[in-house]
Amino acid sequence: MMPPPQRQGVGSAHSKLILIGEHAVVYGQPAIALPFPLLNVTSTVENGNNGIYLTSEFFTGPISNLPNQLKGIGMCIFETLDKLQAPTKELHIRLVSNIPIGRGLGSSAAIAVAIVRSLFSYFEQKLSRQTLMSLVHVAETYAHGNPSGIDMACVSSTKPIWFEKGEEVVPIHLAQPLHLLVADTGRVGDTWSAVTAVRKSYLSKNTGTKASIERLGALTIKARENLAGDQSMELGRLLNAAHEELVNIGVSDEGLDQLVKAAQQAGALGAKLTGGGRGGCILALAHNQNHAEELSQALLDVGAQQTWACTLSSE
Ligand code: PMV
């Protein structure tokens, strides 16, 4: 059955912040990730007349012409249409996103989730979580090599999550709101090369990397205990310690370290890089909302390109 004219399907997803545990999560350690609804993407699908055509800030044209770094999105679209046994491949997909790309905020996973949701909506089919994850995995594998799956789990979750590779995702309750400041170095990170470099070191005789990965796991377990109580001072210390371990495994850089230091000097309870690193963003834990705004100014003063202050709570 051909879809009637002016039919529309809409899907969206938000970005994510890895609070603690990135990189270690690839080796089976736990990680905690938070939905970050300030930044989000919406995909709208309508009838087209030009094959599958994508309109977005970063690429406009037929998806057969997608640049290399976006080919995973194209593969995900084809897999989704196959799954839907789509009766037409004349579609116009429009993306509107305010998630900066390549900053460890889950843009690629959020785009893929939004597109899959919008295609299922367009063809009026129910989308199970399992199907969503398996379709988005196609795009994430292309972008990241061998992703742990934390990004796609978090950008499609409304709750903070406890994530262990290959295990059921567990929602986490925050006993107290988290006042966070996210600051962007303005430089695109390269998760793929960071993950590859860590793996090389992990598989070599570099016991330092292995020990850091294990310590990151232990810090994450402690962070979960702190989130369940009101121990933000201790949580801040854990974030600082996690940043040190990420420095040890070689995924931080001068720009990230400078922002982390500036946040700590401005009184942040803790600060660390978030996501793949080597560019991208840091997050800092503030005392309250006003303090998060103060941290924002301090980080802009030392060269952050942009910042976002937010309070996340279980409500
Ligand atoms: O996509 P990013 O940059 O947020 O990185 C994802 C987190 C990593 O642990 C570095 C990789 C992974 O697959 O878990």
Tab-separated table of C-alpha atoms and ligand atoms in Angstrom:
chain	number	residue	atom	x	y	z
A	1	MET	CA	0.000	0.000	0.000
A	2	MET	CA	1.407	3.398	-1.024
A	3	PRO	CA	1.301	6.018	1.695
A	4	PRO	CA	-1.274	8.759	1.111
A	5	PRO	CA	0.008	12.238	0.123
A	6	GLN	CA	1.341	14.542	2.826
A	7	ARG	CA	1.851	11.710	5.216
A	8	GLN	CA	4.387	12.545	7.899
A	9	GLY	CA	6.362	10.546	10.461
A	10	VAL	CA	8.189	12.212	13.310
A	11	GLY	CA	10.795	10.848	15.722
A	12	SER	CA	13.171	12.468	18.146
A	13	ALA	CA	15.987	11.720	20.585
A	14	HIS	CA	18.057	13.681	23.062
A	15	SER	CA	21.776	13.759	23.625
A	16	LYS	CA	23.574	12.056	26.502
A	17	LEU	CA	26.313	12.674	29.026
A	18	ILE	CA	28.513	9.904	30.333
A	19	LEU	CA	28.792	10.782	34.011
A	20	ILE	CA	31.495	8.192	34.642
A	21	GLY	CA	32.890	4.991	33.134
A	22	GLU	CA	33.539	5.857	29.460
A	23	HIS	CA	36.199	3.719	27.785
A	24	ALA	CA	36.221	1.291	30.742
A	25	VAL	CA	32.703	0.279	29.644
A	26	VAL	CA	34.192	-1.179	26.454
A	27	TYR	CA	36.021	-3.755	28.662
A	28	GLY	CA	32.975	-4.867	30.614
A	29	GLN	CA	33.202	-2.312	33.427
A	30	PRO	CA	30.004	-0.450	34.358
A	31	ALA	CA	29.259	3.142	33.334
A	32	ILE	CA	26.616	5.697	34.282
A	33	ALA	CA	25.049	7.886	31.604
A	34	LEU	CA	22.515	10.682	31.862
A	35	PRO	CA	19.941	11.811	29.318
A	36	PHE	CA	20.681	15.417	28.347
A	37	PRO	CA	17.409	16.811	27.007
A	38	LEU	CA	18.700	20.372	26.422
A	39	LEU	CA	20.247	19.087	23.206
A	40	ASN	CA	18.081	17.019	20.888
A	41	VAL	CA	17.312	16.029	17.333
A	42	THR	CA	14.019	15.629	15.488
A	43	SER	CA	13.614	13.689	12.266
A	44	THR	CA	10.592	14.250	10.023
A	45	VAL	CA	9.805	11.889	7.148
A	46	GLU	CA	7.528	12.854	4.273
A	47	ASN	CA	6.794	11.504	0.826
A	48	GLY	CA	9.587	12.338	-1.593
A	49	ASN	CA	10.215	12.158	-5.303
A	50	ASN	CA	13.980	11.883	-5.375
A	51	GLY	CA	14.810	8.476	-3.903
A	52	ILE	CA	15.760	8.757	-0.244
A	53	TYR	CA	16.703	12.379	0.262
A	54	LEU	CA	18.165	13.842	3.444
A	55	THR	CA	18.011	17.488	4.448
A	56	SER	CA	20.127	18.504	7.439
A	57	GLU	CA	22.591	21.085	8.639
A	58	PHE	CA	25.537	18.815	7.913
A	59	PHE	CA	24.436	17.187	4.633
A	60	THR	CA	21.698	17.707	2.073
A	61	GLY	CA	21.221	15.365	-0.871
A	62	PRO	CA	20.368	11.789	-1.833
A	63	ILE	CA	21.653	9.366	0.799
A	64	SER	CA	23.617	7.542	-1.874
A	65	ASN	CA	25.922	10.600	-1.760
A	66	LEU	CA	26.429	10.651	2.013
A	67	PRO	CA	30.017	11.483	3.005
A	68	ASN	CA	32.054	8.653	4.511
A	69	GLN	CA	31.586	9.674	8.146
A	70	LEU	CA	27.778	9.547	7.698
A	71	LYS	CA	27.596	6.285	5.759
A	72	GLY	CA	26.525	4.460	8.918
A	73	ILE	CA	23.355	6.574	8.996
A	74	GLY	CA	22.644	5.551	5.376
A	75	MET	CA	23.136	1.872	6.255
A	76	CYS	CA	20.816	2.272	9.232
A	77	ILE	CA	18.122	3.837	6.982
A	78	PHE	CA	18.340	0.939	4.499
A	79	GLU	CA	18.190	-1.682	7.273
A	80	THR	CA	15.171	0.083	8.755
A	81	LEU	CA	13.334	0.174	5.419
A	82	ASP	CA	14.102	-3.526	4.918
A	83	LYS	CA	12.784	-4.299	8.384
A	84	LEU	CA	9.639	-2.308	7.616
A	85	GLN	CA	9.319	-4.006	4.209
A	86	ALA	CA	8.730	-0.447	3.065
A	87	PRO	CA	6.462	-0.216	0.029
A	88	THR	CA	8.143	3.018	-1.138
A	89	LYS	CA	11.697	4.309	-1.155
A	90	GLU	CA	10.673	7.824	-2.247
A	91	LEU	CA	11.193	9.609	1.041
A	92	HIS	CA	12.350	12.975	2.263
A	93	ILE	CA	13.996	12.867	5.714
A	94	ARG	CA	14.534	16.220	7.425
A	95	LEU	CA	16.759	16.502	10.483
A	96	VAL	CA	16.733	19.426	12.886
A	97	SER	CA	19.362	19.117	15.610
A	98	ASN	CA	21.121	21.314	18.136
A	99	ILE	CA	23.516	18.550	19.240
A	100	PRO	CA	27.045	19.480	18.231
A	101	ILE	CA	28.654	16.673	16.264
A	102	GLY	CA	31.686	14.765	17.529
A	103	ARG	CA	31.698	16.216	21.033
A	104	GLY	CA	30.983	13.048	23.025
A	105	LEU	CA	27.332	14.032	23.411
A	106	GLY	CA	25.929	11.099	21.455
A	107	SER	CA	24.983	12.989	18.282
A	108	SER	CA	25.396	10.006	15.944
A	109	ALA	CA	23.322	7.680	18.133
A	110	ALA	CA	20.653	10.367	18.668
A	111	ILE	CA	20.367	11.016	14.919
A	112	ALA	CA	20.026	7.302	14.207
A	113	VAL	CA	17.411	6.843	16.966
A	114	ALA	CA	15.394	9.835	15.709
A	115	ILE	CA	15.500	8.594	12.103
A	116	VAL	CA	14.465	5.019	12.955
A	117	ARG	CA	11.614	6.316	15.131
A	118	SER	CA	10.426	8.667	12.371
A	119	LEU	CA	10.478	5.908	9.733
A	120	PHE	CA	8.445	3.585	11.950
A	121	SER	CA	6.056	6.470	12.629
A	122	TYR	CA	5.757	7.223	8.896
A	123	PHE	CA	4.879	3.616	8.103
A	124	GLU	CA	2.631	3.424	11.190
A	125	GLN	CA	4.463	0.454	12.654
A	126	LYS	CA	5.130	-0.261	16.316
A	127	LEU	CA	8.792	-0.087	17.246
A	128	SER	CA	10.060	-2.276	20.077
A	129	ARG	CA	13.098	-1.216	22.069
A	130	GLN	CA	14.950	-4.300	20.919
A	131	THR	CA	14.355	-3.518	17.237
A	132	LEU	CA	15.334	0.130	17.777
A	133	MET	CA	18.618	-0.932	19.411
A	134	SER	CA	19.491	-3.451	16.723
A	135	LEU	CA	18.847	-0.928	13.901
A	136	VAL	CA	20.793	1.884	15.584
A	137	HIS	CA	23.624	-0.549	16.287
A	138	VAL	CA	24.264	-0.631	12.512
A	139	ALA	CA	25.021	3.114	12.463
A	140	GLU	CA	26.988	3.018	15.721
A	141	THR	CA	29.169	0.138	14.568
A	142	TYR	CA	30.073	2.082	11.461
A	143	ALA	CA	30.868	5.225	13.485
A	144	HIS	CA	32.678	3.637	16.444
A	145	GLY	CA	34.017	0.271	15.285
A	146	ASN	CA	32.904	-1.846	18.223
A	147	PRO	CA	30.644	0.328	20.375
A	148	SER	CA	29.689	-0.706	23.885
A	149	GLY	CA	26.126	0.420	23.108
A	150	ILE	CA	25.981	2.986	25.922
A	151	ASP	CA	25.234	5.919	23.594
A	152	MET	CA	22.195	4.391	21.936
A	153	ALA	CA	20.907	3.066	25.268
A	154	CYS	CA	21.088	6.518	26.851
A	155	VAL	CA	19.832	8.719	23.994
A	156	SER	CA	16.686	6.592	23.911
A	157	SER	CA	16.178	6.527	27.688
A	158	THR	CA	14.343	9.135	29.754
A	159	LYS	CA	16.162	8.042	32.929
A	160	PRO	CA	19.810	7.973	33.995
A	161	ILE	CA	21.177	4.527	33.266
A	162	TRP	CA	23.568	2.003	34.729
A	163	PHE	CA	25.144	0.324	31.734
A	164	GLU	CA	27.178	-2.849	31.408
A	165	LYS	CA	28.000	-4.168	27.948
A	166	GLY	CA	25.734	-7.019	26.955
A	167	GLU	CA	23.571	-6.683	30.086
A	168	GLU	CA	20.075	-5.324	30.586
A	169	VAL	CA	20.148	-1.529	31.058
A	170	VAL	CA	19.165	-0.507	34.604
A	171	PRO	CA	17.500	2.868	35.254
A	172	ILE	CA	19.091	4.782	38.141
A	173	HIS	CA	17.230	6.910	40.642
A	174	LEU	CA	18.897	10.194	41.600
A	175	ALA	CA	18.256	10.858	45.294
A	176	GLN	CA	19.231	14.516	44.786
A	177	PRO	CA	19.220	16.712	41.680
A	178	LEU	CA	22.556	16.988	39.869
A	179	HIS	CA	23.604	20.523	38.940
A	180	LEU	CA	25.848	20.181	35.947
A	181	LEU	CA	27.783	22.404	33.646
A	182	VAL	CA	28.855	21.033	30.286
A	183	ALA	CA	31.570	22.913	28.401
A	184	ASP	CA	32.632	22.341	24.828
A	185	THR	CA	36.269	22.712	23.774
A	186	GLY	CA	34.939	23.474	20.286
A	187	ARG	CA	37.117	20.723	18.882
A	188	VAL	CA	35.714	17.596	17.323
A	189	GLY	CA	36.805	14.510	19.253
A	190	ASP	CA	37.680	11.259	17.584
A	191	THR	CA	36.074	8.447	19.552
A	192	TRP	CA	37.124	5.848	17.011
A	193	SER	CA	40.836	6.646	17.298
A	194	ALA	CA	40.662	7.081	21.081
A	195	VAL	CA	38.950	3.699	21.513
A	196	THR	CA	41.450	2.078	19.115
A	197	ALA	CA	44.457	3.535	20.964
A	198	VAL	CA	43.137	2.398	24.348
A	199	ARG	CA	42.501	-1.100	22.997
A	200	LYS	CA	46.041	-1.329	21.636
A	201	SER	CA	47.454	-0.350	24.981
A	202	TYR	CA	45.028	-2.611	26.889
A	203	LEU	CA	45.976	-5.631	24.768
A	204	SER	CA	49.690	-4.926	25.027
A	205	LYS	CA	51.646	-5.505	28.189
A	206	ASN	CA	50.651	-2.050	29.436
A	207	THR	CA	49.442	-2.990	32.891
A	208	GLY	CA	48.906	0.721	33.621
A	209	THR	CA	45.995	0.879	31.183
A	210	LYS	CA	44.436	-2.301	32.599
A	211	ALA	CA	44.757	-0.972	36.145
A	212	SER	CA	43.182	2.371	35.129
A	213	ILE	CA	40.266	0.584	33.470
A	214	GLU	CA	39.687	-1.404	36.654
A	215	ARG	CA	39.916	1.713	38.816
A	216	LEU	CA	37.373	3.445	36.542
A	217	GLY	CA	35.034	0.517	37.168
A	218	ALA	CA	35.529	0.799	40.938
A	219	LEU	CA	34.926	4.578	40.832
A	220	THR	CA	31.698	3.997	38.886
A	221	ILE	CA	30.425	1.539	41.500
A	222	LYS	CA	31.118	4.130	44.207
A	223	ALA	CA	29.428	6.851	42.129
A	224	ARG	CA	26.249	4.776	41.974
A	225	GLU	CA	26.202	4.546	45.768
A	226	ASN	CA	26.632	8.312	45.975
A	227	LEU	CA	23.818	9.001	43.532
A	228	ALA	CA	21.532	6.966	45.742
A	229	GLY	CA	22.349	9.189	48.732
A	230	ASP	CA	23.140	12.853	49.217
A	231	GLN	CA	26.874	12.765	48.893
A	232	SER	CA	27.654	15.244	46.157
A	233	MET	CA	31.031	16.185	47.696
A	234	GLU	CA	32.138	12.573	47.441
A	235	LEU	CA	30.646	12.234	43.947
A	236	GLY	CA	32.695	15.269	42.876
A	237	ARG	CA	35.877	13.607	44.168
A	238	LEU	CA	35.043	10.483	42.186
A	239	LEU	CA	34.616	12.533	39.000
A	240	ASN	CA	38.014	14.181	39.554
A	241	ALA	CA	39.597	10.780	40.106
A	242	ALA	CA	37.935	9.409	36.954
A	243	HIS	CA	39.394	12.276	34.944
A	244	GLU	CA	42.872	11.363	36.223
A	245	GLU	CA	42.396	7.790	35.020
A	246	LEU	CA	41.206	9.029	31.610
A	247	VAL	CA	44.378	11.140	31.449
A	248	ASN	CA	46.407	8.014	32.326
A	249	ILE	CA	44.926	6.013	29.447
A	250	GLY	CA	45.660	8.855	27.045
A	251	VAL	CA	42.208	10.058	26.005
A	252	SER	CA	42.332	13.557	27.457
A	253	ASP	CA	44.219	16.454	25.918
A	254	GLU	CA	45.472	19.887	26.833
A	255	GLY	CA	42.207	21.678	26.028
A	256	LEU	CA	40.095	19.252	28.081
A	257	ASP	CA	42.566	19.363	30.989
A	258	GLN	CA	42.490	23.150	30.947
A	259	LEU	CA	38.685	23.238	31.203
A	260	VAL	CA	38.679	20.606	33.966
A	261	LYS	CA	41.253	22.608	35.933
A	262	ALA	CA	39.371	25.874	35.443
A	263	ALA	CA	36.150	24.236	36.689
A	264	GLN	CA	37.922	22.846	39.759
A	265	GLN	CA	39.492	26.267	40.478
A	266	ALA	CA	36.057	27.871	40.184
A	267	GLY	CA	34.832	25.588	42.984
A	268	ALA	CA	33.300	22.701	41.049
A	269	LEU	CA	32.742	19.670	43.272
A	270	GLY	CA	34.344	17.646	40.506
A	271	ALA	CA	35.022	17.751	36.776
A	272	LYS	CA	36.040	15.360	34.030
A	273	LEU	CA	35.956	14.887	30.296
A	274	THR	CA	32.799	13.204	29.040
A	275	GLY	CA	32.544	10.788	26.099
A	276	GLY	CA	35.341	9.571	23.879
A	277	GLY	CA	37.708	12.487	24.620
A	278	ARG	CA	40.582	13.925	22.538
A	279	GLY	CA	38.428	16.985	21.930
A	280	GLY	CA	34.753	17.265	22.756
A	281	CYS	CA	33.336	18.252	26.137
A	282	ILE	CA	33.857	18.195	29.872
A	283	LEU	CA	31.231	18.097	32.578
A	284	ALA	CA	31.488	19.733	35.999
A	285	LEU	CA	29.405	19.121	39.108
A	286	ALA	CA	28.203	22.379	40.695
A	287	HIS	CA	26.802	23.112	44.177
A	288	ASN	CA	23.559	24.517	42.777
A	289	GLN	CA	22.042	26.108	39.698
A	290	ASN	CA	23.617	29.544	40.314
A	291	HIS	CA	26.980	27.961	40.824
A	292	ALA	CA	26.592	26.122	37.505
A	293	GLU	CA	26.036	29.530	35.838
A	294	GLU	CA	29.179	30.860	37.546
A	295	LEU	CA	31.145	27.864	36.297
A	296	SER	CA	29.832	28.583	32.832
A	297	GLN	CA	31.331	32.073	32.895
A	298	ALA	CA	34.636	30.803	34.304
A	299	LEU	CA	34.946	28.252	31.504
A	300	LEU	CA	33.951	30.672	28.750
A	301	ASP	CA	36.652	32.989	30.133
A	302	VAL	CA	39.332	30.341	29.602
A	303	GLY	CA	38.203	29.562	26.061
A	304	ALA	CA	35.266	27.122	26.147
A	305	GLN	CA	33.391	27.536	22.884
A	306	GLN	CA	29.972	27.023	24.423
A	307	THR	CA	28.484	25.785	27.678
A	308	TRP	CA	25.197	24.360	28.918
A	309	ALA	CA	24.042	24.505	32.529
A	310	CYS	CA	21.374	22.061	33.598
A	311	THR	CA	19.816	20.423	36.601
A	312	LEU	CA	18.949	16.759	36.217
A	313	SER	CA	16.641	15.010	38.606
A	314	SER	CA	14.664	11.807	38.704
A	315	GLU	CA	11.416	13.799	38.391
B	1	PMV	O1	30.387	8.568	21.509
B	1	PMV	P1	31.213	9.046	22.635
B	1	PMV	O2	32.328	9.926	22.226
B	1	PMV	O3	30.379	9.560	23.740
B	1	PMV	O4	31.967	7.749	23.274
B	1	PMV	C1	31.259	6.639	23.695
B	1	PMV	C2	31.840	6.063	24.937
B	1	PMV	C3	33.062	5.187	24.792
B	1	PMV	O5	33.123	4.463	26.010
B	1	PMV	C4	34.339	5.998	24.637
B	1	PMV	C5	32.969	4.214	23.624
B	1	PMV	C6	31.904	3.142	23.789
B	1	PMV	O6	31.560	2.521	22.780
B	1	PMV	O7	31.435	2.905	24.910
